[in-house]
mmCIF file of C-alpha atoms in Angstrom:
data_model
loop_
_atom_site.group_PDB
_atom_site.id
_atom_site.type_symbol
_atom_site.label_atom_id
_atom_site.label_comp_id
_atom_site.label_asym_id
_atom_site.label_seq_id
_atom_site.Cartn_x
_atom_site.Cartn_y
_atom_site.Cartn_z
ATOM 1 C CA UNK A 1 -34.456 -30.224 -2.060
ATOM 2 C CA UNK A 2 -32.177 -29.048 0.476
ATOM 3 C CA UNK A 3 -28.658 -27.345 -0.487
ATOM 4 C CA UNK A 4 -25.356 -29.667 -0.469
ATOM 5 C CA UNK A 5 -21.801 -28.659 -0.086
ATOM 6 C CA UNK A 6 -20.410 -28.381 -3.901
ATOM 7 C CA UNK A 7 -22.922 -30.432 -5.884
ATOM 8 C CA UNK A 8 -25.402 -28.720 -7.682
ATOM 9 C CA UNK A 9 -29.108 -30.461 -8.560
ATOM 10 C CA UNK A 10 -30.947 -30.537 -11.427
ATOM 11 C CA UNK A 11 -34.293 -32.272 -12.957
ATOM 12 C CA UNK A 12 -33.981 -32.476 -16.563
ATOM 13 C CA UNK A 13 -37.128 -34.550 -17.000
ATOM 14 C CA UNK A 14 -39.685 -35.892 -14.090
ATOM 15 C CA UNK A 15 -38.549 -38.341 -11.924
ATOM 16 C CA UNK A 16 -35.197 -38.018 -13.134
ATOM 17 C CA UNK A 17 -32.430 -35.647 -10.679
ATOM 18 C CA UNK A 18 -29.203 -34.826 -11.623
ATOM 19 C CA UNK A 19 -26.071 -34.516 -9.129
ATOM 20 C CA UNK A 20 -23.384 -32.818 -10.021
ATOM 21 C CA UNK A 21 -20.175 -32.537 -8.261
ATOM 22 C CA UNK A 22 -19.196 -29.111 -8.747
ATOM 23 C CA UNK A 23 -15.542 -28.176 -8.008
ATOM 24 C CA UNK A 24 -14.401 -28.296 -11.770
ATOM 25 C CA UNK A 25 -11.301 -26.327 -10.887
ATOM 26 C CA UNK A 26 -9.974 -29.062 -8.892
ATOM 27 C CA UNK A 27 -11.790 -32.071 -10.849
ATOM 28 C CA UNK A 28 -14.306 -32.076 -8.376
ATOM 29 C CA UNK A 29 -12.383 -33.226 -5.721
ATOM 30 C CA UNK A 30 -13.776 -34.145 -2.482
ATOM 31 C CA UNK A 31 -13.453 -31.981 0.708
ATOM 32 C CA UNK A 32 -13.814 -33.976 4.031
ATOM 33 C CA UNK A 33 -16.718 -31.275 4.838
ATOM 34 C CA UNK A 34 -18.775 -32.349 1.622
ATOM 35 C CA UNK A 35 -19.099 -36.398 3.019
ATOM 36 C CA UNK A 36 -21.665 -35.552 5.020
ATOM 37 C CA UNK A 37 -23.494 -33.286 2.826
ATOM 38 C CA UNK A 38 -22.925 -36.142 0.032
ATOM 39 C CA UNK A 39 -24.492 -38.775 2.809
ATOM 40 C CA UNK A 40 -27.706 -36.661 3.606
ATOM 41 C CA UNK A 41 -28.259 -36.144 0.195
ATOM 42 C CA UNK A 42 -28.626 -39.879 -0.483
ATOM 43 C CA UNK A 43 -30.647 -40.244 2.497
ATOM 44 C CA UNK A 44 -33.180 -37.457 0.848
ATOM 45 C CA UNK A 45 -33.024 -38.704 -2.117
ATOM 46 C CA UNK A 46 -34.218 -42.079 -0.855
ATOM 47 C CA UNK A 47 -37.026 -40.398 0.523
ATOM 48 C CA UNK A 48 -38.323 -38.803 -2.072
ATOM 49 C CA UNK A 49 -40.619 -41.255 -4.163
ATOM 50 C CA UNK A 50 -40.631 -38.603 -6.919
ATOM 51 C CA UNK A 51 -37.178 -39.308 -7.995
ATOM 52 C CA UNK A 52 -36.644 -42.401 -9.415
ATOM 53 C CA UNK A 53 -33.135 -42.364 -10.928
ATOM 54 C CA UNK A 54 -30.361 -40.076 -10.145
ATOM 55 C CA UNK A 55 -27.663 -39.223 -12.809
ATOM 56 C CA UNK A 56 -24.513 -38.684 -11.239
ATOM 57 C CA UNK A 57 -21.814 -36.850 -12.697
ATOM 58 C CA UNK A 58 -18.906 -34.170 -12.156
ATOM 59 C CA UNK A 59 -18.582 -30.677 -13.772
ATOM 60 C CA UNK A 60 -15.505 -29.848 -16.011
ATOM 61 C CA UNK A 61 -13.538 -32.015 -17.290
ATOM 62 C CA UNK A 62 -13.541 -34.380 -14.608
ATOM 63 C CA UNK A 63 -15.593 -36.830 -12.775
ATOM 64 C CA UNK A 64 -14.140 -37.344 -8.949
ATOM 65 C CA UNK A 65 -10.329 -36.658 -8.118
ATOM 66 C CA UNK A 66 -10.852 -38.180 -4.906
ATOM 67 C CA UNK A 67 -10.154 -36.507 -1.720
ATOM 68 C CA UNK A 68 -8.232 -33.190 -2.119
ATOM 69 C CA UNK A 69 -4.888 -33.151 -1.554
ATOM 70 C CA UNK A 70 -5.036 -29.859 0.767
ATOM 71 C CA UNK A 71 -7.361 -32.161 3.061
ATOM 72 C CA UNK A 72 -5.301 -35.326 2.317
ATOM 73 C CA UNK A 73 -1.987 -33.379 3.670
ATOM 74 C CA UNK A 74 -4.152 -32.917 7.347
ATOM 75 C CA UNK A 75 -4.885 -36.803 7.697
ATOM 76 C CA UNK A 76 -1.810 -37.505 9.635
ATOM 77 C CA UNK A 77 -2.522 -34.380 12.392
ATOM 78 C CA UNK A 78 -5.507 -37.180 12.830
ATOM 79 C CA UNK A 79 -5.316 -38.793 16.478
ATOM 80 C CA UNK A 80 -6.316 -42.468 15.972
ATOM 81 C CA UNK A 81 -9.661 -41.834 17.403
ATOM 82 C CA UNK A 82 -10.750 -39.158 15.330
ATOM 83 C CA UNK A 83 -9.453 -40.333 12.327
ATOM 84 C CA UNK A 84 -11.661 -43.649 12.444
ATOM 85 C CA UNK A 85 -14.277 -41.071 13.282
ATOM 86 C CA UNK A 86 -13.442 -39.073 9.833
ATOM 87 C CA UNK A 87 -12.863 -43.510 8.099
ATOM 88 C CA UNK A 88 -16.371 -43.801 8.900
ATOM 89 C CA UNK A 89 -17.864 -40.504 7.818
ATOM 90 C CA UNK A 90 -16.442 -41.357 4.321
ATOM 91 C CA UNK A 91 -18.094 -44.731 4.517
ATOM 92 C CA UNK A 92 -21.010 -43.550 5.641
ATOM 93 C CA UNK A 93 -21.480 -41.828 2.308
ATOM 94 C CA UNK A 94 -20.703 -45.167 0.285
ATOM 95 C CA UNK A 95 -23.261 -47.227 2.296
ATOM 96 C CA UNK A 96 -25.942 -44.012 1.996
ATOM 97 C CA UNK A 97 -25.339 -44.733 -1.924
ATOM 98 C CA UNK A 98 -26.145 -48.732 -1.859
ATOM 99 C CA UNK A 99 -28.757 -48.226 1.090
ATOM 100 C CA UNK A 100 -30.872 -45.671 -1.153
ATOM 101 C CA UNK A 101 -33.199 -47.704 -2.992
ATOM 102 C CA UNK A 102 -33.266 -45.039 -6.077
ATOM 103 C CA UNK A 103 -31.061 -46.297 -8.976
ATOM 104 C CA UNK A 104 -28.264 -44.400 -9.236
ATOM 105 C CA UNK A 105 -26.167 -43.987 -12.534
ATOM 106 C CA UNK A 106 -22.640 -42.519 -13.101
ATOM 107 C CA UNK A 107 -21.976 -40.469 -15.743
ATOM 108 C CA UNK A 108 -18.021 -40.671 -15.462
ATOM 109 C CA UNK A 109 -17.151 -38.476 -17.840
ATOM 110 C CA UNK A 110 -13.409 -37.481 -17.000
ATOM 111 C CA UNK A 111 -11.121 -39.377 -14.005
ATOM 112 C CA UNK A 112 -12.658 -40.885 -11.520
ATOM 113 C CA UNK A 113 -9.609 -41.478 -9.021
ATOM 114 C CA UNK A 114 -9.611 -42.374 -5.374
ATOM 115 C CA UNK A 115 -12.892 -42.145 -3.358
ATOM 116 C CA UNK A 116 -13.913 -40.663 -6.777
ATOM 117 C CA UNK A 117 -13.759 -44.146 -8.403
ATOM 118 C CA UNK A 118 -15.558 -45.355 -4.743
ATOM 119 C CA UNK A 119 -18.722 -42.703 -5.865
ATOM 120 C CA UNK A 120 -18.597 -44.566 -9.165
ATOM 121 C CA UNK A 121 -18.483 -48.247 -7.762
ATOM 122 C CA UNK A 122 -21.324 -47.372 -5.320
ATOM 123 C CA UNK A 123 -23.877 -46.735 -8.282
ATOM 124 C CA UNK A 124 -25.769 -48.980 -9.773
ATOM 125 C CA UNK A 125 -24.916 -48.292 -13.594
ATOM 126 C CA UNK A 126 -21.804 -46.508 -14.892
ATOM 127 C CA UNK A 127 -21.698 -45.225 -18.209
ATOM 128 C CA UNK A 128 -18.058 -44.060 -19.433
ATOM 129 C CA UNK A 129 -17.192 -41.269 -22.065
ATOM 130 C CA UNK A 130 -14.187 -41.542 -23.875
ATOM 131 C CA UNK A 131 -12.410 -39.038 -21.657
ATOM 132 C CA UNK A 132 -12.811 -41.243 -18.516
ATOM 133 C CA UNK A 133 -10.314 -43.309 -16.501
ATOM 134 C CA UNK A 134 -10.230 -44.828 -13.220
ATOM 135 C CA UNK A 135 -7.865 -45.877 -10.417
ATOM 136 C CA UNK A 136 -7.850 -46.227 -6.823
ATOM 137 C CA UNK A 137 -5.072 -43.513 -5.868
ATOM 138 C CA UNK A 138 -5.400 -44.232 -2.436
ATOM 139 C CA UNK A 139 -2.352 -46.633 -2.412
ATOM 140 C CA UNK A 140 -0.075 -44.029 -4.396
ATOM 141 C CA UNK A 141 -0.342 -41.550 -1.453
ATOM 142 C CA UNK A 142 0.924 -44.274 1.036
ATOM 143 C CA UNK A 143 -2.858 -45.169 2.461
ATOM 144 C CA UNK A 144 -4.155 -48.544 1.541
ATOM 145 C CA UNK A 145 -5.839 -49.878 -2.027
ATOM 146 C CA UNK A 146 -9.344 -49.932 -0.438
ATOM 147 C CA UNK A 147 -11.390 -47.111 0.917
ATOM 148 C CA UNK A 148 -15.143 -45.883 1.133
ATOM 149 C CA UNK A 149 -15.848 -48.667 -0.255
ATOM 150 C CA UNK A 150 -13.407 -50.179 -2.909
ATOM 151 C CA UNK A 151 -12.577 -53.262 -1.607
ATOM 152 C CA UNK A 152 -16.231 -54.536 -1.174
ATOM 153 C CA UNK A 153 -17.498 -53.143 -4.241
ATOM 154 C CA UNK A 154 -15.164 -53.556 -7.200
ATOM 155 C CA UNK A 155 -14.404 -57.402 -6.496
ATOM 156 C CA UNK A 156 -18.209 -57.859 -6.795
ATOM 157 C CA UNK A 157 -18.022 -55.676 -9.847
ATOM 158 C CA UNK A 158 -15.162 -57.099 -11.456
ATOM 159 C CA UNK A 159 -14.277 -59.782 -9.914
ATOM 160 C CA UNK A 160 -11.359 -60.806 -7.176
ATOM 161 C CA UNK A 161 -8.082 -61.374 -9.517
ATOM 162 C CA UNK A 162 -8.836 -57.940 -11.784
ATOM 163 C CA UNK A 163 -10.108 -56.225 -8.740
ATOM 164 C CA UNK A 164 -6.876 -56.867 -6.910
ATOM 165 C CA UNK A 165 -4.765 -56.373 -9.302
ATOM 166 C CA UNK A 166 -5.916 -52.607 -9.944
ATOM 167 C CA UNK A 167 -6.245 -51.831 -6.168
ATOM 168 C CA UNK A 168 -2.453 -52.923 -5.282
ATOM 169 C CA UNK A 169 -1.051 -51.181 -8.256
ATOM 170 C CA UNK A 170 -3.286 -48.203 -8.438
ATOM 171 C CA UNK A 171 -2.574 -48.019 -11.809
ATOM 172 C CA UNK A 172 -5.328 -46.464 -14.240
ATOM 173 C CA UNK A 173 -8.157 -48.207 -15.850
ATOM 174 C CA UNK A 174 -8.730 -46.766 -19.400
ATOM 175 C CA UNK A 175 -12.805 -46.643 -20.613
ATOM 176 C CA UNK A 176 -11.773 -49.817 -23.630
ATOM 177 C CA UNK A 177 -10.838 -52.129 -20.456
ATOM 178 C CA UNK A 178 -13.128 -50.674 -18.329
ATOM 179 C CA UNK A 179 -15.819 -51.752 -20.440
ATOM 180 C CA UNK A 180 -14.435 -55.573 -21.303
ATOM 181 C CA UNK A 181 -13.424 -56.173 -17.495
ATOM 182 C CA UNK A 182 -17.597 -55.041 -16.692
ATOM 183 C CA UNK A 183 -16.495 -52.010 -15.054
ATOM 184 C CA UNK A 184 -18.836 -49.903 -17.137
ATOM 185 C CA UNK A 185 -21.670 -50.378 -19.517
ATOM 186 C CA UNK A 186 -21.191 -48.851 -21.789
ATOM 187 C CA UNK A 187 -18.571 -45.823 -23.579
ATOM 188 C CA UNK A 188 -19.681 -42.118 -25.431
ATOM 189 C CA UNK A 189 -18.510 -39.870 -26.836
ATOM 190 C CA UNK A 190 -18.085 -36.712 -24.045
ATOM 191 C CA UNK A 191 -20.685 -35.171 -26.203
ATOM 192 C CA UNK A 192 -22.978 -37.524 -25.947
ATOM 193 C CA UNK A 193 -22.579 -38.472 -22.097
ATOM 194 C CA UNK A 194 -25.461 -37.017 -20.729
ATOM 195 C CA UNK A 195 -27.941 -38.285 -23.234
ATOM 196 C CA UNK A 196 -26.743 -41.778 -22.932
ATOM 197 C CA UNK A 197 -27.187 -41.901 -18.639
ATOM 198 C CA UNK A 198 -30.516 -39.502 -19.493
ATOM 199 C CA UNK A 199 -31.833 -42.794 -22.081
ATOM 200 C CA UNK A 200 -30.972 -45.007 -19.146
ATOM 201 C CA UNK A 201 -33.090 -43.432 -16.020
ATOM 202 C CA UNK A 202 -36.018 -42.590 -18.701
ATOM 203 C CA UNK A 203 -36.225 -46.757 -19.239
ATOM 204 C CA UNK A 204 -35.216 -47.107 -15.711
ATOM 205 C CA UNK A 205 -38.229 -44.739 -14.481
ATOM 206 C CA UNK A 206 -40.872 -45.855 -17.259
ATOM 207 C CA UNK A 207 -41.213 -49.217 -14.659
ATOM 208 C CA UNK A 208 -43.322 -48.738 -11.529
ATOM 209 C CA UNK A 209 -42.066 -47.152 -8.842
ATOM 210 C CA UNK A 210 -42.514 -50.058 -6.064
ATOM 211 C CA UNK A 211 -40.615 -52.289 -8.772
ATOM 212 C CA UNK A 212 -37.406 -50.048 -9.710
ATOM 213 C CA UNK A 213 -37.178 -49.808 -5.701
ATOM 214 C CA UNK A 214 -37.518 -53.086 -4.927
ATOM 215 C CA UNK A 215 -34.977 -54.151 -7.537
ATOM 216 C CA UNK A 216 -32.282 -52.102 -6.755
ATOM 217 C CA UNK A 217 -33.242 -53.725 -3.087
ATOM 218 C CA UNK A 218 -32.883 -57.415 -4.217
ATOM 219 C CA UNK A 219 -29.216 -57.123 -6.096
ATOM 220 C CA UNK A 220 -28.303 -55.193 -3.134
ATOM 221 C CA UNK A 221 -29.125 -57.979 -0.778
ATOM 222 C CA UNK A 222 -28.488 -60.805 -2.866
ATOM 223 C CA UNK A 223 -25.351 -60.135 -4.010
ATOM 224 C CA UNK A 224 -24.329 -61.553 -0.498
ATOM 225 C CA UNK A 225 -26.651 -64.392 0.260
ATOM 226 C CA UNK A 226 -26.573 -66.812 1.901
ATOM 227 C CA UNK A 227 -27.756 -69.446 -0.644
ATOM 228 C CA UNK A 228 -30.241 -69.812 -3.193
ATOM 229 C CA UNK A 229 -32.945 -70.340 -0.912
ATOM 230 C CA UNK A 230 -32.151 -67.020 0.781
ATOM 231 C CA UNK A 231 -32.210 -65.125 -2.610
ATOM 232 C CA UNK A 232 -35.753 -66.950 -3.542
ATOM 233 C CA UNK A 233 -37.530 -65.660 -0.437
ATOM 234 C CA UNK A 234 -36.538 -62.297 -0.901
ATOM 235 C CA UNK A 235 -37.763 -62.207 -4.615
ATOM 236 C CA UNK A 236 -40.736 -64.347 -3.222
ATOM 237 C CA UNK A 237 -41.577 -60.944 -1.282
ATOM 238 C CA UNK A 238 -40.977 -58.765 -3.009
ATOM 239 C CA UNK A 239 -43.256 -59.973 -6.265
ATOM 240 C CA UNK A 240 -46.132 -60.371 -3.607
ATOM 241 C CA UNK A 241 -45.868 -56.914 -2.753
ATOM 242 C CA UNK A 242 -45.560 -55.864 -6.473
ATOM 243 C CA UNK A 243 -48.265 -58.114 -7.684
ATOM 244 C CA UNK A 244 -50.840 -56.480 -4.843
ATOM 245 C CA UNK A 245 -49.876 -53.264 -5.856
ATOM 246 C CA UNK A 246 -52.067 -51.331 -8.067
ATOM 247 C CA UNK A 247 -49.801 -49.755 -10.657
ATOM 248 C CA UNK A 248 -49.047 -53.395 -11.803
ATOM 249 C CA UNK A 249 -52.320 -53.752 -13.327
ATOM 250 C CA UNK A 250 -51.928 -50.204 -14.530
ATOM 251 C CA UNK A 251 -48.139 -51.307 -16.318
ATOM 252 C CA UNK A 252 -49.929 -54.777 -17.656
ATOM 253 C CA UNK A 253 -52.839 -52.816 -19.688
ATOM 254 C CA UNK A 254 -50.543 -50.057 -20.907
ATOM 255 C CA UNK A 255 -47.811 -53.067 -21.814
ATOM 256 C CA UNK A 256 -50.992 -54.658 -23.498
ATOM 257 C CA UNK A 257 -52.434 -51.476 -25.138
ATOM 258 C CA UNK A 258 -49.068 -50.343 -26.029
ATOM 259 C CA UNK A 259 -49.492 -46.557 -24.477
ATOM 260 C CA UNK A 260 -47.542 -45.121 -21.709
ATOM 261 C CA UNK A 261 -48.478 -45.927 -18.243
ATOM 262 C CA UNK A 262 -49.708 -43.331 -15.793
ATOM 263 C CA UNK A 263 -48.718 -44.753 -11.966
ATOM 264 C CA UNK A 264 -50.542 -43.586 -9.146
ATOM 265 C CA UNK A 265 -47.557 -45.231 -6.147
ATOM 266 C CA UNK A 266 -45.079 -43.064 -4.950
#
C-alpha cells in the first residue's frame, strides 16, 4: 500500500493490517498534515478486499494525544473560512473510518485523548490495556466537547447521560469504567494487547468476506433508522446477496465438515 504521514503498516497474518500511529515521542499526536493521509488510507483500505480487519493502534506508550499542541496553538491565526475548511478535513477522516466497510479494531493501549479518543470511537471494536484512558480534551483547551466525531459517536456508544457527562467535563475515563459504561470490550494486560485485537480480526476474518462487509454496513446504517421496517429491508438485502454468493455454500460445508473454509470472493 501506499505510504501515510506517521503511521506505519503492517500484516501480521493474511487479511489482517496493522496501523500504527507512529509519533511515540509525542504519544502519537496528530499533526493537521496527517488527516488527510489518515482519510486516504481508510479509503484504500476499503478498497482492498484482501484486508479484512484492521488493528489500530499507537506506538509507545500511548494511543492518540489528539491534535498536537504546536498545531493546536495555530488554530486561532485560522480565518473563519479556512478553519471550517481545516473542521472538515478532520471529519473527513472520522466519516472515512465508519464509511470503510473493513472492521476496524482499536488497540488503545495508552491515552487516547482528544481526536485521539474520536480515532477510537470511529472503530468498530475497542479493546483497552490496562495502561489506557480516555477523554475528550477538546473542551480543556477552550474548543468545544465534540469534535471529528465525538458527539455523534460516543452517545451511540455509551449512551446520552454518560456521553454528556464526559464530553462537558473532559475529565478522564479509566479502562474499569470504560469497560462497565460499554466503552470498550474488553481490558489486557499491555503485554497482551496485541494478541487480544490479533484473536479478534482472526474470528472477524474467518467469516466470508461479502458477510464481514456487509455487517459492518448494516450497524452502520441502522444505528440511525428510521424504524424497524427500514432496518428489515436492509438486512433483507443484504442476506439475498450473501445467500447468492458462492463462498456461503463454501462456509456451510466447512461449518458442517468442521475444517477451515477456503473463500474464493474478494
Amino acid at each position: 500500500m501506499t505510504e501515510y504521514d506517521n503511521i506505519t503498516l503492517t500484516t501480521p497474518e493474511d487479511g489482517i493490517l496493522v496501523a500504527t500511529l507512529d509519533r511515540p515521542d509525542k504519544y502519537n499526536a496528530l499533526t493537521i498534515d496527517m488527516f488527510p493521509s489518515m482519510t486516504a488510507l481508510w479509503q484504500d483500505v476499503a478498497r482492498d478486499r484482501s484486508i479484512r480487519a484492521v488493528i489500530l493502534t499507537g506506538a509507545g506508550k500511548g494511543f492518540c494525544s489528539g491534535l498536537d499542541l504546536e498545531d493546536a496553538a495555530k488554530l486561532m491565526t485560522y480565518s473563519a473560512n479556512e478553519y471550517v475548511t481545516l473542521q472538515e478535513g478532520f471529519g473527513a477522516t472520522a466519516a472515512a473510518m465508519r464509511r470503510c466497510t473493513t472492521p476496524i479494531i482499536a488497540a488503545v493501549n495508552g491515552p487516547a485523548a482528544g481526536a485521539g479518543l474520536s480515532l477510537a470511537l470511529a472503530a468498530d471494536i475497542r479493546i483497552a490495556s490496562t495502561a489506557a484512558k480516555f477523554n475528550a480534551a477538546f473542551i480543556r483547551i477552550g474548543l468545544t466537547g465534540g469534535d471529528v466525531g465525538s458527539s455523534y459517536l460516543l452517545p451511540r456508544i455509551v449512551g446520552m447521560g454518560v456521553a454528556t457527562e464526559i464530553l462537558l467535563t473532559g475529565r478522564f475515563v479509566l479502562p474499569d469504567e470504560a469497560l462497565r459504561i460499554g466503552l470498550v470490550t474488553s481490558i489486557v494486560e499491555p503485554a497482551d494487547l496485541m494478541e487480544a485485537a490479533l484473536a479478534t480480526g482472526r474470528s472477524i476474518a474467518a467469516n466470508t468476506p461479502l458477510g464481514i462487509r456487509l455487517t459492518k454496513q448494516a450497524i452502520s446504517t441502522n444505528i440511525d433508522a428510521s424504524s424497524i421496517e427500514a432496518a428489515l429491508e436492509l438486512e433483507s438485502r443484504n442476506q439475498t446477496l450473501a445467500v447468492t454468493n458462492a463462498d456461503m455454500g463454501e462456509a456451510l460445508a466447512a461449518f458442517i465438515g468442521k475444517r477451515a473454509p477456503r473463500y474464493t470472493d474478494s
